[in-house]
Amino acid sequence: MPQITVLHNPKCSTSRSLIDYLSTEAIDAEVIDLLSDPLTPEFLAGVCERLGLEPSDLVRTQDSAWKERFAELDLDEDEILMALIEEPRMIQRPIVLTETQGLIARPIERVKELL
């Protein structure tokens, strides 16, 4: 089984459900708490690469921080990446990664695609 890393927001019910699911299935995973573990631009760019997505694809456009601070700005992908670093709660979650690929685990059962 590949090494699994989860980008997790403990305030998100879907993210918490994924962590519970992995525990129930006895799947070991490194958990990165998006709210307390600072992300680097290099790491988040690597996440985007593994997902095959642009930073703009990771934005939760309904999040209040996005709406209040960034939605009206004409940001390029690098600027969006930095906005996500600054406000990680705006990142779609949960994100599940292996060494070479990843996915946004909605619904959480999508994690089976990586196992």
mmCIF file with all atom_site columns, C-alpha atoms in Angstrom:
data_model
loop_
_atom_site.group_PDB
_atom_site.id
_atom_site.type_symbol
_atom_site.label_atom_id
_atom_site.label_alt_id
_atom_site.label_comp_id
_atom_site.label_asym_id
_atom_site.label_entity_id
_atom_site.label_seq_id
_atom_site.pdbx_PDB_ins_code
_atom_site.Cartn_x
_atom_site.Cartn_y
_atom_site.Cartn_z
_atom_site.occupancy
_atom_site.B_iso_or_equiv
_atom_site.pdbx_formal_charge
_atom_site.auth_seq_id
_atom_site.auth_comp_id
_atom_site.auth_asym_id
_atom_site.auth_atom_id
_atom_site.pdbx_PDB_model_num
ATOM 1   C CA . MET A 1 1   ? 0.000   0.000  0.000   1.00 0.00 ? 1   MET A CA 1
ATOM 2   C CA . PRO A 1 2   ? 1.380   3.455  -0.850  1.00 0.00 ? 2   PRO A CA 1
ATOM 3   C CA . GLN A 1 3   ? 2.284   5.976  1.838   1.00 0.00 ? 3   GLN A CA 1
ATOM 4   C CA . ILE A 1 4   ? -0.727  8.253  2.321   1.00 0.00 ? 4   ILE A CA 1
ATOM 5   C CA . THR A 1 5   ? -0.667  11.913 3.360   1.00 0.00 ? 5   THR A CA 1
ATOM 6   C CA . VAL A 1 6   ? -3.877  13.771 4.195   1.00 0.00 ? 6   VAL A CA 1
ATOM 7   C CA . LEU A 1 7   ? -4.260  17.545 4.148   1.00 0.00 ? 7   LEU A CA 1
ATOM 8   C CA . HIS A 1 8   ? -6.844  17.875 6.890   1.00 0.00 ? 8   HIS A CA 1
ATOM 9   C CA . ASN A 1 9   ? -8.942  20.656 8.361   1.00 0.00 ? 9   ASN A CA 1
ATOM 10  C CA . PRO A 1 10  ? -10.247 19.494 11.756  1.00 0.00 ? 10  PRO A CA 1
ATOM 11  C CA . LYS A 1 11  ? -13.144 21.971 11.469  1.00 0.00 ? 11  LYS A CA 1
ATOM 12  C CA . CYS A 1 12  ? -14.410 20.262 8.298   1.00 0.00 ? 12  CYS A CA 1
ATOM 13  C CA . SER A 1 13  ? -16.843 17.387 8.806   1.00 0.00 ? 13  SER A CA 1
ATOM 14  C CA . THR A 1 14  ? -15.838 15.695 5.538   1.00 0.00 ? 14  THR A CA 1
ATOM 15  C CA . SER A 1 15  ? -12.195 15.878 6.524   1.00 0.00 ? 15  SER A CA 1
ATOM 16  C CA . ARG A 1 16  ? -12.934 14.437 9.974   1.00 0.00 ? 16  ARG A CA 1
ATOM 17  C CA . SER A 1 17  ? -14.982 11.657 8.361   1.00 0.00 ? 17  SER A CA 1
ATOM 18  C CA . LEU A 1 18  ? -12.043 10.746 6.133   1.00 0.00 ? 18  LEU A CA 1
ATOM 19  C CA . ILE A 1 19  ? -9.702  10.514 9.128   1.00 0.00 ? 19  ILE A CA 1
ATOM 20  C CA . ASP A 1 20  ? -12.255 8.273  10.890  1.00 0.00 ? 20  ASP A CA 1
ATOM 21  C CA . TYR A 1 21  ? -12.604 6.138  7.743   1.00 0.00 ? 21  TYR A CA 1
ATOM 22  C CA . LEU A 1 22  ? -8.829  5.650  7.460   1.00 0.00 ? 22  LEU A CA 1
ATOM 23  C CA . SER A 1 23  ? -8.664  4.702  11.142  1.00 0.00 ? 23  SER A CA 1
ATOM 24  C CA . THR A 1 24  ? -11.525 2.211  10.790  1.00 0.00 ? 24  THR A CA 1
ATOM 25  C CA . GLU A 1 25  ? -9.823  0.642  7.764   1.00 0.00 ? 25  GLU A CA 1
ATOM 26  C CA . ALA A 1 26  ? -6.476  0.521  9.657   1.00 0.00 ? 26  ALA A CA 1
ATOM 27  C CA . ILE A 1 27  ? -4.803  2.683  7.008   1.00 0.00 ? 27  ILE A CA 1
ATOM 28  C CA . ASP A 1 28  ? -1.827  4.603  8.334   1.00 0.00 ? 28  ASP A CA 1
ATOM 29  C CA . ALA A 1 29  ? -1.584  8.153  7.069   1.00 0.00 ? 29  ALA A CA 1
ATOM 30  C CA . GLU A 1 30  ? 0.496   11.208 7.782   1.00 0.00 ? 30  GLU A CA 1
ATOM 31  C CA . VAL A 1 31  ? -1.972  13.957 8.663   1.00 0.00 ? 31  VAL A CA 1
ATOM 32  C CA . ILE A 1 32  ? -1.130  17.590 7.962   1.00 0.00 ? 32  ILE A CA 1
ATOM 33  C CA . ASP A 1 33  ? -3.436  19.969 9.816   1.00 0.00 ? 33  ASP A CA 1
ATOM 34  C CA . LEU A 1 34  ? -4.089  22.815 7.391   1.00 0.00 ? 34  LEU A CA 1
ATOM 35  C CA . LEU A 1 35  ? -4.898  25.196 10.232  1.00 0.00 ? 35  LEU A CA 1
ATOM 36  C CA . SER A 1 36  ? -1.854  24.614 12.416  1.00 0.00 ? 36  SER A CA 1
ATOM 37  C CA . ASP A 1 37  ? 0.893   23.170 10.164  1.00 0.00 ? 37  ASP A CA 1
ATOM 38  C CA . PRO A 1 38  ? 2.196   25.968 7.940   1.00 0.00 ? 38  PRO A CA 1
ATOM 39  C CA . LEU A 1 39  ? 2.444   25.091 4.251   1.00 0.00 ? 39  LEU A CA 1
ATOM 40  C CA . THR A 1 40  ? 5.225   26.336 2.010   1.00 0.00 ? 40  THR A CA 1
ATOM 41  C CA . PRO A 1 41  ? 4.674   27.542 -1.540  1.00 0.00 ? 41  PRO A CA 1
ATOM 42  C CA . GLU A 1 42  ? 6.881   24.687 -2.793  1.00 0.00 ? 42  GLU A CA 1
ATOM 43  C CA . PHE A 1 43  ? 4.851   22.075 -0.941  1.00 0.00 ? 43  PHE A CA 1
ATOM 44  C CA . LEU A 1 44  ? 1.506   23.431 -2.132  1.00 0.00 ? 44  LEU A CA 1
ATOM 45  C CA . ALA A 1 45  ? 2.792   23.713 -5.705  1.00 0.00 ? 45  ALA A CA 1
ATOM 46  C CA . GLY A 1 46  ? 3.797   20.031 -5.441  1.00 0.00 ? 46  GLY A CA 1
ATOM 47  C CA . VAL A 1 47  ? 0.311   19.184 -4.196  1.00 0.00 ? 47  VAL A CA 1
ATOM 48  C CA . CYS A 1 48  ? -1.163  20.916 -7.237  1.00 0.00 ? 48  CYS A CA 1
ATOM 49  C CA . GLU A 1 49  ? 1.184   18.981 -9.499  1.00 0.00 ? 49  GLU A CA 1
ATOM 50  C CA . ARG A 1 50  ? 0.202   15.624 -7.974  1.00 0.00 ? 50  ARG A CA 1
ATOM 51  C CA . LEU A 1 51  ? -3.472  16.540 -8.273  1.00 0.00 ? 51  LEU A CA 1
ATOM 52  C CA . GLY A 1 52  ? -3.056  17.767 -11.850 1.00 0.00 ? 52  GLY A CA 1
ATOM 53  C CA . LEU A 1 53  ? -4.756  21.029 -10.839 1.00 0.00 ? 53  LEU A CA 1
ATOM 54  C CA . GLU A 1 54  ? -3.972  24.727 -10.748 1.00 0.00 ? 54  GLU A CA 1
ATOM 55  C CA . PRO A 1 55  ? -4.040  26.608 -7.434  1.00 0.00 ? 55  PRO A CA 1
ATOM 56  C CA . SER A 1 56  ? -7.313  28.245 -8.517  1.00 0.00 ? 56  SER A CA 1
ATOM 57  C CA . ASP A 1 57  ? -8.875  24.757 -8.650  1.00 0.00 ? 57  ASP A CA 1
ATOM 58  C CA . LEU A 1 58  ? -8.156  24.317 -4.938  1.00 0.00 ? 58  LEU A CA 1
ATOM 59  C CA . VAL A 1 59  ? -10.001 27.449 -3.847  1.00 0.00 ? 59  VAL A CA 1
ATOM 60  C CA . ARG A 1 60  ? -13.192 27.062 -1.850  1.00 0.00 ? 60  ARG A CA 1
ATOM 61  C CA . THR A 1 61  ? -14.889 30.001 -3.560  1.00 0.00 ? 61  THR A CA 1
ATOM 62  C CA . GLN A 1 62  ? -17.720 30.086 -1.020  1.00 0.00 ? 62  GLN A CA 1
ATOM 63  C CA . ASP A 1 63  ? -15.308 30.555 1.904   1.00 0.00 ? 63  ASP A CA 1
ATOM 64  C CA . SER A 1 64  ? -15.764 33.946 3.568   1.00 0.00 ? 64  SER A CA 1
ATOM 65  C CA . ALA A 1 65  ? -12.019 34.713 3.461   1.00 0.00 ? 65  ALA A CA 1
ATOM 66  C CA . TRP A 1 66  ? -12.013 34.193 -0.316  1.00 0.00 ? 66  TRP A CA 1
ATOM 67  C CA . LYS A 1 67  ? -15.121 36.300 -0.810  1.00 0.00 ? 67  LYS A CA 1
ATOM 68  C CA . GLU A 1 68  ? -13.980 39.126 1.473   1.00 0.00 ? 68  GLU A CA 1
ATOM 69  C CA . ARG A 1 69  ? -10.302 39.354 0.537   1.00 0.00 ? 69  ARG A CA 1
ATOM 70  C CA . PHE A 1 70  ? -9.582  37.797 -2.833  1.00 0.00 ? 70  PHE A CA 1
ATOM 71  C CA . ALA A 1 71  ? -12.617 37.153 -5.040  1.00 0.00 ? 71  ALA A CA 1
ATOM 72  C CA . GLU A 1 72  ? -12.681 40.633 -6.583  1.00 0.00 ? 72  GLU A CA 1
ATOM 73  C CA . LEU A 1 73  ? -8.939  40.703 -7.296  1.00 0.00 ? 73  LEU A CA 1
ATOM 74  C CA . ASP A 1 74  ? -7.446  39.719 -10.654 1.00 0.00 ? 74  ASP A CA 1
ATOM 75  C CA . LEU A 1 75  ? -4.941  37.172 -9.290  1.00 0.00 ? 75  LEU A CA 1
ATOM 76  C CA . ASP A 1 76  ? -2.650  34.957 -11.319 1.00 0.00 ? 76  ASP A CA 1
ATOM 77  C CA . GLU A 1 77  ? -2.003  31.357 -10.273 1.00 0.00 ? 77  GLU A CA 1
ATOM 78  C CA . ASP A 1 78  ? 1.117   32.256 -8.247  1.00 0.00 ? 78  ASP A CA 1
ATOM 79  C CA . GLU A 1 79  ? -0.818  34.918 -6.345  1.00 0.00 ? 79  GLU A CA 1
ATOM 80  C CA . ILE A 1 80  ? -3.663  32.473 -5.700  1.00 0.00 ? 80  ILE A CA 1
ATOM 81  C CA . LEU A 1 81  ? -1.118  29.958 -4.387  1.00 0.00 ? 81  LEU A CA 1
ATOM 82  C CA . MET A 1 82  ? 0.168   32.591 -1.950  1.00 0.00 ? 82  MET A CA 1
ATOM 83  C CA . ALA A 1 83  ? -3.409  33.472 -0.916  1.00 0.00 ? 83  ALA A CA 1
ATOM 84  C CA . LEU A 1 84  ? -3.970  29.792 -0.082  1.00 0.00 ? 84  LEU A CA 1
ATOM 85  C CA . ILE A 1 85  ? -0.766  29.762 1.982   1.00 0.00 ? 85  ILE A CA 1
ATOM 86  C CA . GLU A 1 86  ? -1.994  32.846 3.843   1.00 0.00 ? 86  GLU A CA 1
ATOM 87  C CA . GLU A 1 87  ? -5.541  31.498 4.342   1.00 0.00 ? 87  GLU A CA 1
ATOM 88  C CA . PRO A 1 88  ? -5.322  27.687 4.249   1.00 0.00 ? 88  PRO A CA 1
ATOM 89  C CA . ARG A 1 89  ? -8.951  27.302 5.292   1.00 0.00 ? 89  ARG A CA 1
ATOM 90  C CA . MET A 1 90  ? -9.761  28.276 1.688   1.00 0.00 ? 90  MET A CA 1
ATOM 91  C CA . ILE A 1 91  ? -8.193  25.041 0.392   1.00 0.00 ? 91  ILE A CA 1
ATOM 92  C CA . GLN A 1 92  ? -10.535 22.302 -0.821  1.00 0.00 ? 92  GLN A CA 1
ATOM 93  C CA . ARG A 1 93  ? -10.319 19.352 1.540   1.00 0.00 ? 93  ARG A CA 1
ATOM 94  C CA . PRO A 1 94  ? -9.630  16.703 2.389   1.00 0.00 ? 94  PRO A CA 1
ATOM 95  C CA . ILE A 1 95  ? -6.756  16.160 -0.016  1.00 0.00 ? 95  ILE A CA 1
ATOM 96  C CA . VAL A 1 96  ? -5.164  12.717 -0.086  1.00 0.00 ? 96  VAL A CA 1
ATOM 97  C CA . LEU A 1 97  ? -1.693  12.281 -1.548  1.00 0.00 ? 97  LEU A CA 1
ATOM 98  C CA . THR A 1 98  ? 0.672   9.492  -2.430  1.00 0.00 ? 98  THR A CA 1
ATOM 99  C CA . GLU A 1 99  ? 4.244   9.993  -3.651  1.00 0.00 ? 99  GLU A CA 1
ATOM 100 C CA . THR A 1 100 ? 3.074   10.451 -7.238  1.00 0.00 ? 100 THR A CA 1
ATOM 101 C CA . GLN A 1 101 ? -0.616  11.353 -7.272  1.00 0.00 ? 101 GLN A CA 1
ATOM 102 C CA . GLY A 1 102 ? -3.473  12.720 -5.250  1.00 0.00 ? 102 GLY A CA 1
ATOM 103 C CA . LEU A 1 103 ? -7.123  13.620 -5.162  1.00 0.00 ? 103 LEU A CA 1
ATOM 104 C CA . ILE A 1 104 ? -9.674  15.718 -3.346  1.00 0.00 ? 104 ILE A CA 1
ATOM 105 C CA . ALA A 1 105 ? -11.514 13.057 -1.348  1.00 0.00 ? 105 ALA A CA 1
ATOM 106 C CA . ARG A 1 106 ? -15.109 14.091 -1.899  1.00 0.00 ? 106 ARG A CA 1
ATOM 107 C CA . PRO A 1 107 ? -16.830 11.845 -1.268  1.00 0.00 ? 107 PRO A CA 1
ATOM 108 C CA . ILE A 1 108 ? -14.384 10.255 1.144   1.00 0.00 ? 108 ILE A CA 1
ATOM 109 C CA . GLU A 1 109 ? -14.700 6.872  -0.552  1.00 0.00 ? 109 GLU A CA 1
ATOM 110 C CA . ARG A 1 110 ? -12.667 8.309  -3.431  1.00 0.00 ? 110 ARG A CA 1
ATOM 111 C CA . VAL A 1 111 ? -9.593  7.519  -1.325  1.00 0.00 ? 111 VAL A CA 1
ATOM 112 C CA . LYS A 1 112 ? -9.964  3.916  -2.529  1.00 0.00 ? 112 LYS A CA 1
ATOM 113 C CA . GLU A 1 113 ? -8.803  5.123  -5.953  1.00 0.00 ? 113 GLU A CA 1
ATOM 114 C CA . LEU A 1 114 ? -5.319  5.665  -4.476  1.00 0.00 ? 114 LEU A CA 1
ATOM 115 C CA . LEU A 1 115 ? -5.088  2.437  -2.474  1.00 0.00 ? 115 LEU A CA 1
#
